Coordinates of C-alpha atoms in Angstrom, one line a residue:
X12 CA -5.3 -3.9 -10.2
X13 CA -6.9 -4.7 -14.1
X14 CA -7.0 -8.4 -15.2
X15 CA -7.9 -10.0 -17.6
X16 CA -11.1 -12.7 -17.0
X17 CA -11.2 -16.0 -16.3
X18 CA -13.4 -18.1 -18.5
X19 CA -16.9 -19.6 -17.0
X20 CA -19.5 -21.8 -17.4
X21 CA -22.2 -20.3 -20.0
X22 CA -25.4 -22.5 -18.7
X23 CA -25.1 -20.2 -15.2
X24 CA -25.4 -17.1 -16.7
X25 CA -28.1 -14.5 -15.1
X26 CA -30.9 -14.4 -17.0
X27 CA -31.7 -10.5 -17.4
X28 CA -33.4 -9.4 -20.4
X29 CA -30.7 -7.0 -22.2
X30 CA -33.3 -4.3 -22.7
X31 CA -32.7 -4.1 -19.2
X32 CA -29.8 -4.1 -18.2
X33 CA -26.6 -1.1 -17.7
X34 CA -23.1 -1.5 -19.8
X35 CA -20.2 -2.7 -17.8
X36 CA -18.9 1.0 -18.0
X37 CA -20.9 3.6 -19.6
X38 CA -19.0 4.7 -22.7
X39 CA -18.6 8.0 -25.0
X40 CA -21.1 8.6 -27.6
X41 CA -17.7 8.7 -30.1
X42 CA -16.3 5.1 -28.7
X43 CA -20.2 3.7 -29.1
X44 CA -20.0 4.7 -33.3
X45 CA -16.3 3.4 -33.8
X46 CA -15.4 0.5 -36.0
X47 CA -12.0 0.3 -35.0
X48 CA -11.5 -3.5 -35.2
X49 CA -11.1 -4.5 -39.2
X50 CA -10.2 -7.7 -39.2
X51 CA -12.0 -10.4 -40.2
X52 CA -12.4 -12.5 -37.3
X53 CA -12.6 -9.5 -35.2
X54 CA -15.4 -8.4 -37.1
X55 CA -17.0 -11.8 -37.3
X56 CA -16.9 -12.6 -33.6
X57 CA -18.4 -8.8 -32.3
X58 CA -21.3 -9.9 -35.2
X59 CA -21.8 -13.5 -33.3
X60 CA -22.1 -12.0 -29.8
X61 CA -24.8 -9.4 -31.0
X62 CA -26.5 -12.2 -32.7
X63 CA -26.0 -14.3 -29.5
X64 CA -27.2 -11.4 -27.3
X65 CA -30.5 -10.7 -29.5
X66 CA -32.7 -7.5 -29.6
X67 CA -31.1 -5.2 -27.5
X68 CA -27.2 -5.5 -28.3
X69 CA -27.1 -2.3 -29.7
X70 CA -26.8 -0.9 -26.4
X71 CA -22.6 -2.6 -26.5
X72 CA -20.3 -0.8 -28.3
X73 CA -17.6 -2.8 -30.1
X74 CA -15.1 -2.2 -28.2
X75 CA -16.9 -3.5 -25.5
X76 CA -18.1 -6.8 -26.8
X77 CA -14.4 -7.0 -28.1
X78 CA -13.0 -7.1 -24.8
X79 CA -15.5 -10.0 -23.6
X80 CA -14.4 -11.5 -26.9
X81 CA -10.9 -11.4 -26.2
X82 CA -11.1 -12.6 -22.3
X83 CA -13.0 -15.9 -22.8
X84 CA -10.5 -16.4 -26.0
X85 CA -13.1 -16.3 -28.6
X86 CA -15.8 -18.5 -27.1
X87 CA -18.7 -16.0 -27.8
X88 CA -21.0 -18.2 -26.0
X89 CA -19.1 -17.6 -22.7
X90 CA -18.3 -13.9 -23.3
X91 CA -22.0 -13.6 -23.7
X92 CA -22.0 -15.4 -20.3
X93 CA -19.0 -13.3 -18.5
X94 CA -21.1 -10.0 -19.9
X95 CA -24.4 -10.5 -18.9
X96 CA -22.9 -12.0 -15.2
X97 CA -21.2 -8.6 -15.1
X98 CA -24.3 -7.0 -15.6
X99 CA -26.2 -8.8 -13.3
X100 CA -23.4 -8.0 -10.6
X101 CA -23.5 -4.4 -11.3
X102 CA -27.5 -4.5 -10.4
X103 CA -27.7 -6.3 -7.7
X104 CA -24.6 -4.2 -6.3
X105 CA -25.9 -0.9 -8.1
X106 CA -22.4 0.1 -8.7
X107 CA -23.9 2.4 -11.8
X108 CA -25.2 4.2 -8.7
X109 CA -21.8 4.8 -7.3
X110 CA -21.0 9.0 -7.0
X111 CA -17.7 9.5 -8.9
X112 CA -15.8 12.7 -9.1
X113 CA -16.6 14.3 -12.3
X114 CA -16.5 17.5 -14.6
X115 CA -20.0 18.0 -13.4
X116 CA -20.1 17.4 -10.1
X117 CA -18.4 18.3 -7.1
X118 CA -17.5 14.4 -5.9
X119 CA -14.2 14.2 -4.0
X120 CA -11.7 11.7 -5.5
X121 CA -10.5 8.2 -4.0
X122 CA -6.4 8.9 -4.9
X123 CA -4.2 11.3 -6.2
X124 CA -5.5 12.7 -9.4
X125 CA -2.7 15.1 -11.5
X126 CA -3.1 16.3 -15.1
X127 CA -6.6 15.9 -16.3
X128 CA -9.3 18.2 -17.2
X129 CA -12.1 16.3 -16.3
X130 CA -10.8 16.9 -12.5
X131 CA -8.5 19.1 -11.0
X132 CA -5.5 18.0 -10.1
X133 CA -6.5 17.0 -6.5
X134 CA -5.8 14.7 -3.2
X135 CA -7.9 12.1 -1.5
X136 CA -9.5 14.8 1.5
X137 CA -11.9 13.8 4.5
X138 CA -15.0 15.4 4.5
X139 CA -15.4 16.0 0.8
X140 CA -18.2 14.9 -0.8
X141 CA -19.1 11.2 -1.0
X142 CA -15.6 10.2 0.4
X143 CA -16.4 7.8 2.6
X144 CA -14.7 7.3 6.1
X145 CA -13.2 3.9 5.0
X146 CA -11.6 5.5 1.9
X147 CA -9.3 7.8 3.8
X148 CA -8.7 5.5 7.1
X149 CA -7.1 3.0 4.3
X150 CA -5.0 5.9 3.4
X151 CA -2.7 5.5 6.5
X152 CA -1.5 1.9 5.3
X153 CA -1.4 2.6 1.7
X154 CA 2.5 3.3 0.6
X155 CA 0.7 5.9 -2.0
X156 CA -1.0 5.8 -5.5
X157 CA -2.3 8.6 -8.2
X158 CA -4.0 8.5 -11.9
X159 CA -0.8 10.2 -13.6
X160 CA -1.2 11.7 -16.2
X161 CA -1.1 9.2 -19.8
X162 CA 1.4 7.2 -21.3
X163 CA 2.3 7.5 -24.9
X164 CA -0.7 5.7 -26.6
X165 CA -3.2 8.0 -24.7
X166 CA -3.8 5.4 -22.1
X167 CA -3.9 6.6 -18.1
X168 CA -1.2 6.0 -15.8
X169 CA -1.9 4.8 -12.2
X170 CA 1.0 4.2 -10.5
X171 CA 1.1 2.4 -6.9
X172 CA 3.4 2.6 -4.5
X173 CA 3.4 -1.0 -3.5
X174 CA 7.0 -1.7 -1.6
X175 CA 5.4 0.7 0.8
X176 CA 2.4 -0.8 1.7
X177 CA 1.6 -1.3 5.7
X178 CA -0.1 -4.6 4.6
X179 CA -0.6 -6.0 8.0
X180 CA -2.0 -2.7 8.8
X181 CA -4.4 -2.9 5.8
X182 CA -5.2 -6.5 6.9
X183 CA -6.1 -5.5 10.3
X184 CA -7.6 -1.8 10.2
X185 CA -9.8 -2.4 7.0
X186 CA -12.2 -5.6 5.9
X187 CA -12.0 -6.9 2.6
X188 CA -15.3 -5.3 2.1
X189 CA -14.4 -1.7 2.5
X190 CA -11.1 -2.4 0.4
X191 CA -13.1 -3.8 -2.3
X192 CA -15.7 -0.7 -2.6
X193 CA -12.7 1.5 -2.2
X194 CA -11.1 -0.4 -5.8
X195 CA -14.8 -0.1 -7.0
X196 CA -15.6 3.3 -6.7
X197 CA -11.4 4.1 -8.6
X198 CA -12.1 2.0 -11.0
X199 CA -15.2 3.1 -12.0
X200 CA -14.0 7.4 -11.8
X201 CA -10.8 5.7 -13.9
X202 CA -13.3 4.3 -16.8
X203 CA -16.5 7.1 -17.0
X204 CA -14.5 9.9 -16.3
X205 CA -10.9 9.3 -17.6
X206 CA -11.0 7.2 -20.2
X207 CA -13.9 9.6 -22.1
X208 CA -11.4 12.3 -22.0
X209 CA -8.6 9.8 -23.3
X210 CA -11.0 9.4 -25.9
X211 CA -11.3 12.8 -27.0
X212 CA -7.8 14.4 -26.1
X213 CA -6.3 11.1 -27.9
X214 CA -8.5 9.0 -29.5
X215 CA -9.4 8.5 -33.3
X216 CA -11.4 6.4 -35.7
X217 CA -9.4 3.4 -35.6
X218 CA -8.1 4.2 -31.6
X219 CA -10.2 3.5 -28.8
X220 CA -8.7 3.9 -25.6
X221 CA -10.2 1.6 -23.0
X222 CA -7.5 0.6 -21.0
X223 CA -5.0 1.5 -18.6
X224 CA -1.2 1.3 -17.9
X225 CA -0.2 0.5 -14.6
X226 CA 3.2 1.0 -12.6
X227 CA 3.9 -0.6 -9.2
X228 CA 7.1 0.7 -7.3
X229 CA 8.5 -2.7 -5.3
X230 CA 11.3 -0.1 -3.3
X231 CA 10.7 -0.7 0.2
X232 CA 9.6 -4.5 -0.1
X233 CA 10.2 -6.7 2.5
X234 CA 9.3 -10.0 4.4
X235 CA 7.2 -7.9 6.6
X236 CA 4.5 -7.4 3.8
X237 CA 4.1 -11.4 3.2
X238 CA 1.1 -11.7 5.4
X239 CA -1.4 -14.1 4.3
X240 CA -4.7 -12.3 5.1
X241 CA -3.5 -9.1 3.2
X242 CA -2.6 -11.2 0.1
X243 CA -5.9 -12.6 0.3
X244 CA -7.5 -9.3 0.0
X245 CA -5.3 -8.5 -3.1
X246 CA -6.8 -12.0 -4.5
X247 CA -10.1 -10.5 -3.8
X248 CA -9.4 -7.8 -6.0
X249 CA -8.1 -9.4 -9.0
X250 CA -10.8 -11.9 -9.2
X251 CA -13.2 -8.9 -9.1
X252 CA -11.7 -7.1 -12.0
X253 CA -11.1 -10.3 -13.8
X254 CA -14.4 -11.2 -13.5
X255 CA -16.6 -7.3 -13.9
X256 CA -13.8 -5.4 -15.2
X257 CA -12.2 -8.0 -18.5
X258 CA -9.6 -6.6 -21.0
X259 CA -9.1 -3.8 -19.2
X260 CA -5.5 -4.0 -18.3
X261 CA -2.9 -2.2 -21.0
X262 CA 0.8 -2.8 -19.6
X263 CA 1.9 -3.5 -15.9
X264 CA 5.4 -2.2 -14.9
X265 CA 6.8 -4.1 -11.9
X266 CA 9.7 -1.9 -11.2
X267 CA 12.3 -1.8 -8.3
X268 CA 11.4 -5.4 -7.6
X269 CA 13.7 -7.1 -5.4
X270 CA 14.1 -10.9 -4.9
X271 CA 11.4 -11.0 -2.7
X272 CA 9.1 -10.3 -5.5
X273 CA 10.3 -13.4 -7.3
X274 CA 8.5 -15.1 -4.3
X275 CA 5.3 -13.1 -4.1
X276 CA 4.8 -13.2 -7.5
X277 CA 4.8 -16.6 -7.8
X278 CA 1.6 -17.2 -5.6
X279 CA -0.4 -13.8 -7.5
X280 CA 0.7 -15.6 -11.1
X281 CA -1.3 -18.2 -10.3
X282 CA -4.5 -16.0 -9.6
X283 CA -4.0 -14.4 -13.5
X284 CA -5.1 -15.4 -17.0
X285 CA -2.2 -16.1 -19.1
X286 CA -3.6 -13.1 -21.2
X287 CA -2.8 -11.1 -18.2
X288 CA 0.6 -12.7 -17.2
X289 CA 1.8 -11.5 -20.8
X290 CA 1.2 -8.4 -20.1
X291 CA 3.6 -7.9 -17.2
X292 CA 6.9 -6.8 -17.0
X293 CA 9.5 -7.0 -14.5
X294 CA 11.7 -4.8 -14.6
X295 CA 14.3 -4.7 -11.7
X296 CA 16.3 -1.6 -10.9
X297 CA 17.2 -1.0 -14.5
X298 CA 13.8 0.5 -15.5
X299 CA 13.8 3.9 -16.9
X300 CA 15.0 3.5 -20.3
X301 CA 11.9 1.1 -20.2
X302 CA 9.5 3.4 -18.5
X303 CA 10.7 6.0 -21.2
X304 CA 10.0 4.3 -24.1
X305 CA 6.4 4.1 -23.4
X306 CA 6.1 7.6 -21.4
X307 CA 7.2 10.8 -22.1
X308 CA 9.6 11.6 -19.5
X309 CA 7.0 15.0 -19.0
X310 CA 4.4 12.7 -17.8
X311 CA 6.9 10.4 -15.8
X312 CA 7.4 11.2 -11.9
X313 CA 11.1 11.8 -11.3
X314 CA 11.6 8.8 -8.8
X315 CA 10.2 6.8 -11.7
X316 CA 12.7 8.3 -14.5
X317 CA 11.2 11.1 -15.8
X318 CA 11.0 15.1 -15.0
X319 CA 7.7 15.4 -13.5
X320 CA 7.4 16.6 -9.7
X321 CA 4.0 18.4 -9.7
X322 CA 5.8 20.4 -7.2
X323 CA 2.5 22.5 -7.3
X324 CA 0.7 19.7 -5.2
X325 CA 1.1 18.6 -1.7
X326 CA 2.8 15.3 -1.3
X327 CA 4.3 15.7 -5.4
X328 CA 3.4 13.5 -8.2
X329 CA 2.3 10.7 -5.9
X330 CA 1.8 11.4 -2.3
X331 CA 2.5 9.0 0.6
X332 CA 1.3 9.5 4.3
X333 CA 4.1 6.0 4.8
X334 CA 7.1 8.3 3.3
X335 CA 5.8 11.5 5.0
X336 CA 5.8 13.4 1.7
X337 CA 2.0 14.3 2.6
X338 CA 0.6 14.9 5.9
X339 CA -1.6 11.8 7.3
X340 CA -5.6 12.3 6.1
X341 CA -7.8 13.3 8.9
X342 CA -11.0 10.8 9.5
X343 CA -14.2 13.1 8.9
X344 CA -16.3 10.6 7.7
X345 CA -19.2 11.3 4.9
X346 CA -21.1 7.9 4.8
X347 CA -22.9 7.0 1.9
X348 CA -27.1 6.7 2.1
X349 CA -28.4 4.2 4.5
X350 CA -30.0 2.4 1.9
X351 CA -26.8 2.1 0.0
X352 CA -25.2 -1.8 -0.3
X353 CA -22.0 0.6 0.0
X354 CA -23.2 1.4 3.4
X355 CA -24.0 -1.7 4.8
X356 CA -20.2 -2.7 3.2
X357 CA -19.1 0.3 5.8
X358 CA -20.5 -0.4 8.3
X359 CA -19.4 -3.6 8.7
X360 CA -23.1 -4.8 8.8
X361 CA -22.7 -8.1 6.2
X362 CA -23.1 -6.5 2.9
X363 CA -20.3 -6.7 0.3
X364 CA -19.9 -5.0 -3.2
X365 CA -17.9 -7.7 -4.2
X366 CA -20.9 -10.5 -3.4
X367 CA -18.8 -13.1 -2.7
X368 CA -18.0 -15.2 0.4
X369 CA -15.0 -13.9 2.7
X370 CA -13.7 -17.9 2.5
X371 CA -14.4 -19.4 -0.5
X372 CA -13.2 -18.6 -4.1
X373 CA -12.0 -20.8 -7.3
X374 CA -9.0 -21.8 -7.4
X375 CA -6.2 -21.0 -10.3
X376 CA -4.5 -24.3 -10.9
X377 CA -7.9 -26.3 -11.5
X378 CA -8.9 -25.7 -15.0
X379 CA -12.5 -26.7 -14.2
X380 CA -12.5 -23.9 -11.5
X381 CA -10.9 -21.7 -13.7
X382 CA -13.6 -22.4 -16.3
X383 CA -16.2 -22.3 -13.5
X384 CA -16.5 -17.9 -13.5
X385 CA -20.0 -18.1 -13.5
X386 CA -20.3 -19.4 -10.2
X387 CA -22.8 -17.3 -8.7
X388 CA -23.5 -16.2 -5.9
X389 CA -27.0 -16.2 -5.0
X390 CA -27.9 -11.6 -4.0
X391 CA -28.7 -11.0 -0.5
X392 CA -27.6 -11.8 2.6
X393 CA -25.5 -15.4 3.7
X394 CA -28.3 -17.9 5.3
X395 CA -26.9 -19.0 8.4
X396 CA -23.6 -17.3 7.8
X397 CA -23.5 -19.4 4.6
X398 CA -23.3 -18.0 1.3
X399 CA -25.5 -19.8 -1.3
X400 CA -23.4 -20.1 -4.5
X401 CA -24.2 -22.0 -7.6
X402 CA -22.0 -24.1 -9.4
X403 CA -22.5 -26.8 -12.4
X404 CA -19.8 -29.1 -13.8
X405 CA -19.7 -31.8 -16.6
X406 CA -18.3 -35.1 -15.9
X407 CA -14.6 -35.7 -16.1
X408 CA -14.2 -32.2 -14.7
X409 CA -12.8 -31.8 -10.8
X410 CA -13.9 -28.3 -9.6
X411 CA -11.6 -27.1 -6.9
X412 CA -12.2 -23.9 -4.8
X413 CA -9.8 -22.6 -1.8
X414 CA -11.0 -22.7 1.7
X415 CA -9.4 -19.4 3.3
X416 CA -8.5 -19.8 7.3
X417 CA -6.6 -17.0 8.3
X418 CA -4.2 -16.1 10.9
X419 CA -6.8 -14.3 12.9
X420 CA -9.3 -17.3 12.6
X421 CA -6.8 -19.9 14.5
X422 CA -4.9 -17.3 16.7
X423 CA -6.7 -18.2 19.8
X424 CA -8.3 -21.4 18.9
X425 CA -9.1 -24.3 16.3
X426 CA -11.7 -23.0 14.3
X427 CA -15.0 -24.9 13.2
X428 CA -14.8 -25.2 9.0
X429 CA -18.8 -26.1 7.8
X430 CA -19.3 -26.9 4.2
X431 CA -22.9 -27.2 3.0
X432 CA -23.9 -29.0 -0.7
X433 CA -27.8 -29.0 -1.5
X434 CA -28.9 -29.8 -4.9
X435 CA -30.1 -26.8 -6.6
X436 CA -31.1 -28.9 -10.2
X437 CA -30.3 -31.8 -12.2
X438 CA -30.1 -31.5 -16.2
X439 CA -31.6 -34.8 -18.3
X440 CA -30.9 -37.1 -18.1
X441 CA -29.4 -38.2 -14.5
X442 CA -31.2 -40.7 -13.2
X443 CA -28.6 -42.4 -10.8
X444 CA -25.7 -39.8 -11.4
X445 CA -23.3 -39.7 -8.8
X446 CA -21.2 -36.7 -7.4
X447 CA -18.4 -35.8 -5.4
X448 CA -19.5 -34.3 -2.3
X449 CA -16.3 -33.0 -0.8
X450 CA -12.6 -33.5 -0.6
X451 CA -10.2 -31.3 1.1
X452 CA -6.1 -31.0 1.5
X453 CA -4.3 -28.6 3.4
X454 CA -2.6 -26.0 0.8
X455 CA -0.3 -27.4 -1.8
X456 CA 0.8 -30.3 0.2
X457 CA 2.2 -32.5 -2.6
X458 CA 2.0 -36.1 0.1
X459 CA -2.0 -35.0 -0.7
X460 CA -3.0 -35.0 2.7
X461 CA -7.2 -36.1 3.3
X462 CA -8.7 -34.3 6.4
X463 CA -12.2 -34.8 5.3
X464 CA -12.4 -38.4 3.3
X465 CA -13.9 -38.5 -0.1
X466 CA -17.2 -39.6 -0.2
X467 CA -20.1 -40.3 -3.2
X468 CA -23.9 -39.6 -2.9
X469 CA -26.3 -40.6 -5.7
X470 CA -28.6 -38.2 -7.2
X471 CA -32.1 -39.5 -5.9
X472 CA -30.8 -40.2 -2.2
X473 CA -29.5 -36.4 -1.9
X474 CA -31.6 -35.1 1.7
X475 CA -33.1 -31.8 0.9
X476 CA -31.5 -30.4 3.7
X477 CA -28.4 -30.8 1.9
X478 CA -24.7 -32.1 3.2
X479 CA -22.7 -30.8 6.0
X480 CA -18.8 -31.4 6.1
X481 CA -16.5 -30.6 9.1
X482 CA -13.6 -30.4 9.6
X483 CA -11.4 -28.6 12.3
X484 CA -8.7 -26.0 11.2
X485 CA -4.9 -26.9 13.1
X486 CA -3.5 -24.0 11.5
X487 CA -3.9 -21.2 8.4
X488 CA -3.5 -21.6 5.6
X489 CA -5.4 -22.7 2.3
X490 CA -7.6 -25.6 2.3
X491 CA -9.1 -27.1 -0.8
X492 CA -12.5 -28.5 -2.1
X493 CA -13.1 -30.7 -4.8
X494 CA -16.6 -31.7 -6.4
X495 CA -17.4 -33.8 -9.7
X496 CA -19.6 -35.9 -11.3
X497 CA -19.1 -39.8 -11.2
X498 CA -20.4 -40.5 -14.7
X499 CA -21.6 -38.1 -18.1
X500 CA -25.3 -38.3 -17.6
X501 CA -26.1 -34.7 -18.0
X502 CA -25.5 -31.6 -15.6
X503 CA -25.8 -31.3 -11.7
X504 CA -26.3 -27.5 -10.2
X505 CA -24.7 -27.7 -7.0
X506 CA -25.7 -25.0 -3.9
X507 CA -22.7 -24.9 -1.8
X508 CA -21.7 -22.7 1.3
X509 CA -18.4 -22.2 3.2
X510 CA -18.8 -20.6 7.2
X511 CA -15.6 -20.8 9.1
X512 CA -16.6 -20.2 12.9
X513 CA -17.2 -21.3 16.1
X514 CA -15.5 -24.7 17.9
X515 CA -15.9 -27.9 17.6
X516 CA -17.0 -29.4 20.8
X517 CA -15.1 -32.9 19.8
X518 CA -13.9 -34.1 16.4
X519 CA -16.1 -34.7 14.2
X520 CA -17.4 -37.8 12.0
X521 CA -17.5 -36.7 8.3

């Protein structure tokens, strides 16, 4: 899934030189000397990022800076924040390294690929080159997806066949890790490879075609697909994209959505931009004369409205291994290099494209969190199955994040919840400053519910070592963290780590 960004805090951004660093996505030579955007606060905000970004911002097209621009709403100092954190996460993850199927190159695809030049019309296989063994296991859980041809603007169609999904399946038989290089590696075939030939089969002056329009089929819903790890895997996902992948998102199609969706969509709504949310529609069961008016109904699968079958492929326009239209994918795994961060990611050994801890992540109704995108996480490995994160708020703001205990984590016992705060810096002038060290209630309990007490720690009598809070999980569900300053006397960086593991011996005094 594409979304749209979350904004951040600028004063975290990475500080690589931009001389340096990759693009986001690597874009045509034709989209690189376009002007497309005329207007004149278009063309006065793309100016203020270069001059923000210095020598070097030649190597951003407009449309590029344009779609930073547009995710942090016009504040050019954080979209010059959000870009170069995007960069940063791209190097440390080397996903410009990633093999992607390709007109020169014989790279096997990730999904069902039908009516594009760049690569032939083609299904996810095992054993084809740089497939890797996660990629087609996650295949037997998946209810089906394929890049389909374009819509009417030029834009390319994926279409997912989420009513199908064998969530708790997915949940069980694939980590978030593997599911997260899996999105990584589509999304980045879906902008070098597609969108350049969008560009040139459709494309023009004033048209750039850099995003995508995107069609999920609800039939087959049911209660058996609200599991809570599985959803937390799909938040995974959209805080990625909003986060490395901005603006990206053209139209989303939510169609043959029963009731149920009315429920599930109400906990993913609060995960999206507003930017994003506007660009969803739910349609129901009355959805072709919709579909049609954006796709021609020769580029439109027929159980979607339109004429197409690509009756020439194996398992149609969109094959399934859940509806038996396409025989199950057999395992012949071709692991990436050893030395790969994808590899590690594979093979389960800690490493994680998406650099971010399995049990921590912002959460959408605080607006401090949800300014906060440029918490970052600290490259390399957790210390003491901690991640080291970075986080800095201004006073008057509460930071929530969501503390992530899963069914699996308390199926057999009360699991052991450590939080750790060390003071990574302290901006002038904070000489007795004051902070929030931790707070936590169990989901969205409205009675708000105190497991571990609030408590306040001055500045100057902060241990090295840091702060530890414990607390002992009863059940799943989300928990929540709060942090903030006590007064407005300049910034504090905060270090913070979430491990749940292990058991507590006896309760523990916080």
């Amino acid at each position: 899934m594409t979304a749209s960004t979350l904004a951040d805090n600028t004063h975290l951004a990475p500080s690589i030189p931009i001389a340096e660093a990759s693009t986001a996505a690597s874009p045509a030579s034709s989209i690189h000397a376009k002007k497309p955007f005329k207007e004149a606060k278009q063309i006065e905000a793309i100016q203020g990022l270069r001059d923000l970004l210095g020598p070097g911002n030649d190597k951003f097209d407009d449309a590029e800076l344009m779609r930073f621009i547009v995710a942090r709403s016009y504040d050019l100092v954080g979209a010059k924040a959000q870009l170069l954190g995007s960069l940063e996460w791209r190097k440390t993850n080397k996903v410009d390294d990633l093999p992607i199927p390709g007109h020169n190159n014989s790279n096997g695809v990730m999904y069902a690929v039908r009516g594009w030049h760049s690569v032939p019309d083609a299904n996810i296989e095992a054993g084809h080159l740089n497939v890797p063994e996660h990629a087609v296991r996650l295949q037997k859980y998946m209810g089906g997806s394929a890049l389909h041809k374009w819509d009417k603007t030029g834009r390319p169609i994926y279409i997912e066949r989420m009513g199908q999904h064998n969530v708790k399946g997915l949940a069980k038989n694939v980590t978030t890790a593997e599911l997260v290089d899996y999105h990584i590696r589509c999304t980045e075939f879906v902008h070098n490879t597609i969108m350049p030939e969008c560009e040139e089969r459709f494309g023009s002056d004033n048209k750039i075609i850099d995003k995508e329009t995107v069609i999920f089929d609800c039939s087959g819903m049911g209660f058996h697909q609200l599991h809570m790890e599985g959803l937390n895997m799909l938040r995974s996902l959209t805080d990625m994209d909003q986060k490395a992948y901005p603006e990206r998102l053209g139209k989303l199609f939510i169609v043959n959505s029963p009731s149920l969706f009315v429920k599930v969509f109400s906990m993913v709504k609060k995960w999206l931009d507003p930017g994003v949310i506007e660009k969803i529609h739910i349609l129901g069961k009355n959805f072709e004369s919709v579909l049609l008016e954006h796709v021609d109904a020769e580029n439109l699968p027929s159980f979607l409205g339109g004429s197409c079958t690509c009756s020439h492929m194996p398992g149609g326009c969109v094959p399934s291994v859940i509806l038996n239209n396409i025989k199950p994918v057999e395992r012949k795994p071709t692991p990436p290099p050893a030395s790969s961060p994808l590899a590690a990611a594979a093979n389960g050994s800690g490493g994680n494209l998406l650099a971010v801890p399995r049990y921590l992540r912002p959460r959408s109704s605080s607006s401090a969190s949800a300014m906060s995108i440029q918490d970052h996480v600290m490259p390399g490995r957790p210390k003491e199955g901690i991640y080291q994160m970075v986080s800095s708020i201004t006073q008057d703001q509460a930071c929530e994040y969501e503390i992530v205990v899963s069914d699996d984590d308390v199926k057999d016992a009360e699991p052991e919840v450590m939080c750790m705060f060390r003071i990574k810096n302290v901006r002038d002038p904070c000489d007795g400053l004051n902070f929030t060290v931790a707070r936590f209630e169990f989901g969205e309990m409205t009675d708000g519910q105190i497991i571990v007490p609030t408590s306040f720690h001055a500045i100057q009598d902060a241990p090295a070592t840091g702060f530890e809070v414990k607390f002992r999980a009863k059940q799943a569900g989300l928990y929540v963290l709060l942090w903030k300053p006590e007064n407005q006397r300049g910034l504090v960086q905060l270090e913070y780590g979430v491990t749940v593991d292990g058991l507590l011996s006896e309760p523990t005094d916080c």
